[in-house]
C-alpha atoms as a PDB file:
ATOM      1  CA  UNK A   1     112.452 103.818 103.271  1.00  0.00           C
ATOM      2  CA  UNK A   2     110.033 106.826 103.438  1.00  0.00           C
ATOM      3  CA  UNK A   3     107.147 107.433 103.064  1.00  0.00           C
ATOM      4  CA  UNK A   4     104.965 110.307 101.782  1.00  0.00           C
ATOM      5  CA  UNK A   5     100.927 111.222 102.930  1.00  0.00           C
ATOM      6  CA  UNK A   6      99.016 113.906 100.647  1.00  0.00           C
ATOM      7  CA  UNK A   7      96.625 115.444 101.961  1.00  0.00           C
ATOM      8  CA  UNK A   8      94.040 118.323 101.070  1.00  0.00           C
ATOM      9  CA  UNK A   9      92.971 117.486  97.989  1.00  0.00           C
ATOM     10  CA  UNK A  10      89.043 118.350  96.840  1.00  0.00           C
ATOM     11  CA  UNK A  11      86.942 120.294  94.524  1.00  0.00           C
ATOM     12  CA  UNK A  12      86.726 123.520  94.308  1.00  0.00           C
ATOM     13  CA  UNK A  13      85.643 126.496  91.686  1.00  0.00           C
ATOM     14  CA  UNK A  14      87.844 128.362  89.829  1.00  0.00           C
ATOM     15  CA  UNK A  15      89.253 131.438  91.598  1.00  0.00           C
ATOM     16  CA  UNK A  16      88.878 129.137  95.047  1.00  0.00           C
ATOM     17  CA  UNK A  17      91.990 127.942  97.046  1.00  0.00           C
ATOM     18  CA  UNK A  18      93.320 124.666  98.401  1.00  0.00           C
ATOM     19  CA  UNK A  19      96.246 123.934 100.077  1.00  0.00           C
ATOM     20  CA  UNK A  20      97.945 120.251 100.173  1.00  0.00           C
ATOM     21  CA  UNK A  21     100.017 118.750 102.626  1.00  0.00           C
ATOM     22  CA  UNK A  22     102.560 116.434 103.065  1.00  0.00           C
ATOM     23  CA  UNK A  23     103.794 114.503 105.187  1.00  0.00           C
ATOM     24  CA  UNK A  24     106.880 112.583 105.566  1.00  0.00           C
ATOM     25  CA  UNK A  25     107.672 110.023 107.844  1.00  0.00           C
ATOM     26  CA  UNK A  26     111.264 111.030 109.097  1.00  0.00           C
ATOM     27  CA  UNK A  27     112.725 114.136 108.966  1.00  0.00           C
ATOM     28  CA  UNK A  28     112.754 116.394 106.080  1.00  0.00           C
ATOM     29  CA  UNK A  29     115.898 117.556 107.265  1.00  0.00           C
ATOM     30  CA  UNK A  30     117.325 114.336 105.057  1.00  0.00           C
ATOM     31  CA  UNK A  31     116.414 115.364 101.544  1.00  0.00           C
ATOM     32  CA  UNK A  32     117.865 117.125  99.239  1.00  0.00           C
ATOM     33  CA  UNK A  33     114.675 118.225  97.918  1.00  0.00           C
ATOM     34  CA  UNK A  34     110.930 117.929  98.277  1.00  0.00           C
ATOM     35  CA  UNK A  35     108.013 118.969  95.508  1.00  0.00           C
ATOM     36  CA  UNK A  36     104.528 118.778  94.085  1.00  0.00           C
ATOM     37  CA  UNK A  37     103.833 117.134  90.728  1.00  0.00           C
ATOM     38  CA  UNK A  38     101.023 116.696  89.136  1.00  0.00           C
ATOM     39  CA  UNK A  39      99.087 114.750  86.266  1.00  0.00           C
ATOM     40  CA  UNK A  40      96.026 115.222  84.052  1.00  0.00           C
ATOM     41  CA  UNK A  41      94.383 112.402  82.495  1.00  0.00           C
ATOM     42  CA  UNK A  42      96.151 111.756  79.060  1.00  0.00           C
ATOM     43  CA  UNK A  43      99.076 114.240  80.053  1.00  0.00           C
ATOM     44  CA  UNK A  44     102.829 113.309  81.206  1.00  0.00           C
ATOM     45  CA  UNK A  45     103.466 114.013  85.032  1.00  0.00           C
ATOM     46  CA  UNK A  46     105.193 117.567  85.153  1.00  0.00           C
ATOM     47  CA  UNK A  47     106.335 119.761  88.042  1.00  0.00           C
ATOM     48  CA  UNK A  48     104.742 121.836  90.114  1.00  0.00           C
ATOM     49  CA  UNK A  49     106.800 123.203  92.716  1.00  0.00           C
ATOM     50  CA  UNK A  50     110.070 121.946  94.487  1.00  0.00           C
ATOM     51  CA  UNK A  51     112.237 123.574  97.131  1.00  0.00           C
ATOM     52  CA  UNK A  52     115.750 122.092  98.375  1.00  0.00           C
ATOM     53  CA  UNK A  53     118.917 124.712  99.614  1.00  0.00           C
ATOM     54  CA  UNK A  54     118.327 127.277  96.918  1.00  0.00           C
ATOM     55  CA  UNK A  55     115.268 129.512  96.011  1.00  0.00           C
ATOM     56  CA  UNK A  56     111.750 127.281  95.580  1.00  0.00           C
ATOM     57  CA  UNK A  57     111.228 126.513  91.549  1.00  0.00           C
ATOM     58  CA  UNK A  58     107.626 126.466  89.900  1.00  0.00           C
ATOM     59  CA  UNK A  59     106.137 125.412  86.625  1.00  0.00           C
ATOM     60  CA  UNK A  60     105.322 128.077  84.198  1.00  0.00           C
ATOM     61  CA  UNK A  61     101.667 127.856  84.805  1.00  0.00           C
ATOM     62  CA  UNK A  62     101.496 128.070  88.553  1.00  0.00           C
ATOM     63  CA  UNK A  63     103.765 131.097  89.251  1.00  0.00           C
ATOM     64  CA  UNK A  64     102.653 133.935  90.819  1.00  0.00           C
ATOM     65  CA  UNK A  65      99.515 131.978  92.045  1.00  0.00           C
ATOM     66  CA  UNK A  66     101.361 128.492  94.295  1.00  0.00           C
ATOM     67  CA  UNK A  67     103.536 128.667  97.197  1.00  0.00           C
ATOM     68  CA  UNK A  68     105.813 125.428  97.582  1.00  0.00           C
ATOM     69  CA  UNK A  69     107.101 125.603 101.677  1.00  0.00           C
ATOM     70  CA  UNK A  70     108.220 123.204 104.445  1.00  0.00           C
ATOM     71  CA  UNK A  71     107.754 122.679 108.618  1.00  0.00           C
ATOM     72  CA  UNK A  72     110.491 121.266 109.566  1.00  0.00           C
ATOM     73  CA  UNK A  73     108.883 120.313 112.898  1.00  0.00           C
ATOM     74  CA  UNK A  74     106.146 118.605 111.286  1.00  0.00           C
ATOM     75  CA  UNK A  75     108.371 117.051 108.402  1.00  0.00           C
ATOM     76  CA  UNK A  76     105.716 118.284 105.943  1.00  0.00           C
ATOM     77  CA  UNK A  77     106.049 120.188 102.688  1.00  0.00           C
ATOM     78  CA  UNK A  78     102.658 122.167 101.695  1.00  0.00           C
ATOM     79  CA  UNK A  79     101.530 123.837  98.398  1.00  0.00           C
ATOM     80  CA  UNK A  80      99.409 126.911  99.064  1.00  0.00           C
ATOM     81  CA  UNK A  81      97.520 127.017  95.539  1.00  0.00           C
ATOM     82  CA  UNK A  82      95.603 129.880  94.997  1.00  0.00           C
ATOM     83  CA  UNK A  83      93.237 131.252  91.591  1.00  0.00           C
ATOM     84  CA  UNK A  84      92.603 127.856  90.887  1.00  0.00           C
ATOM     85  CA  UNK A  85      91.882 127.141  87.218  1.00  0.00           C
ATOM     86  CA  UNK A  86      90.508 124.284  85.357  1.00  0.00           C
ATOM     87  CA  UNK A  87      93.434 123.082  84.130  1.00  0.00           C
ATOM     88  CA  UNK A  88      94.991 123.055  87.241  1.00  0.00           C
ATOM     89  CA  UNK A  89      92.911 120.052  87.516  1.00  0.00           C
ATOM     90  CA  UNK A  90      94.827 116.713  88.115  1.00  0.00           C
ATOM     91  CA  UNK A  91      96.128 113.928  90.673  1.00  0.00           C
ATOM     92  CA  UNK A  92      99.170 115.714  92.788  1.00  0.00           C
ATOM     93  CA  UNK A  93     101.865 114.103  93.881  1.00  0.00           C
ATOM     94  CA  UNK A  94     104.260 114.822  96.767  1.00  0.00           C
ATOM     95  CA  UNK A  95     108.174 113.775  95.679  1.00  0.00           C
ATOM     96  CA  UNK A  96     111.426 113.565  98.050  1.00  0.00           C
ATOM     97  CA  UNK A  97     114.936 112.775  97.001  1.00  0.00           C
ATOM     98  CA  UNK A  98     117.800 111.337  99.009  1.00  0.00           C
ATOM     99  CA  UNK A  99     120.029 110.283  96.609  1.00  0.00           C
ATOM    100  CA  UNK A 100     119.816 107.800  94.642  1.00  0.00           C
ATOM    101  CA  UNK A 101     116.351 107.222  95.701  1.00  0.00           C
ATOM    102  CA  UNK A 102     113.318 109.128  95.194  1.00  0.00           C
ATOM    103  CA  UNK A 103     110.179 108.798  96.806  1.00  0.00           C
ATOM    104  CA  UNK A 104     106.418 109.742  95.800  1.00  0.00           C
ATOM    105  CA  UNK A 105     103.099 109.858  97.703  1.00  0.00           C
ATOM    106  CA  UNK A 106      99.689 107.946  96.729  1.00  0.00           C
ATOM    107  CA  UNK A 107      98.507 111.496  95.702  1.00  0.00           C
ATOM    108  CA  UNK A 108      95.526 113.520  95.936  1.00  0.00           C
ATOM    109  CA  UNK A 109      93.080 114.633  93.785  1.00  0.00           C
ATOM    110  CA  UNK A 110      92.607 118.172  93.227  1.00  0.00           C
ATOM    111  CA  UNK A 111      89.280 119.050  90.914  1.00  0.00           C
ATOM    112  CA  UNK A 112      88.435 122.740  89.901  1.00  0.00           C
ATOM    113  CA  UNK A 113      85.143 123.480  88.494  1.00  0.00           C
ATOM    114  CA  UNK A 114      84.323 126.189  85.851  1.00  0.00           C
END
């Protein structure tokens, strides 16, 4: 079993910054792959960001402004998120897969004003 803390959720106004955490309770070192997900009242969960043994992968909408990147001595993935928009408001969720299983966070509220 794992399981997955959020942190470093808030509100903040457009242009501002935020950066979640998360953290996992035993090594990181055990997954294949960790990410951010995220979903908008009415809207379907979609990805965020994820990074496993190959180059980190983003959504269409958050390149170029979120970094996706792990401490492996803290066993906790972050999301630097940066020229926040107002559609990049939503619940986020942290994810981690050891297959077959796959585990998510509570998640953590990230609100950007206009």
């Amino acid at each position: 079993q794992v399981q997955l803390l959020e942190s470093g959720g808030g509100l903040v106004q457009a242009g501002g910054s935020l950066r979640l955490s998360c953290a996992a309770s035993r090594t990181i070192y055990e997954f294949n792959d960790m990410g951010w997900y995220r979903q908008a009242p009415g809207k379907q969960r979609e990805l965020v960001a994820s990074v496993g043994g190959a180059a980190p992968t983003y959504g269409d909408s958050v390149k170029g402004r979120f970094t996706i990147s792990r401490d492996y001595a803290k066993n906790t993935v972050y999301l630097q998120m940066n020229s926040l928009k107002p559609e990049d408001t939503a619940v986020y969720y942290c994810n981690a897969r050891v297959p077959p299983s796959i585990y998510w966070g509570q998640g953590t509220q990230v609100t950007v004003s206009s």
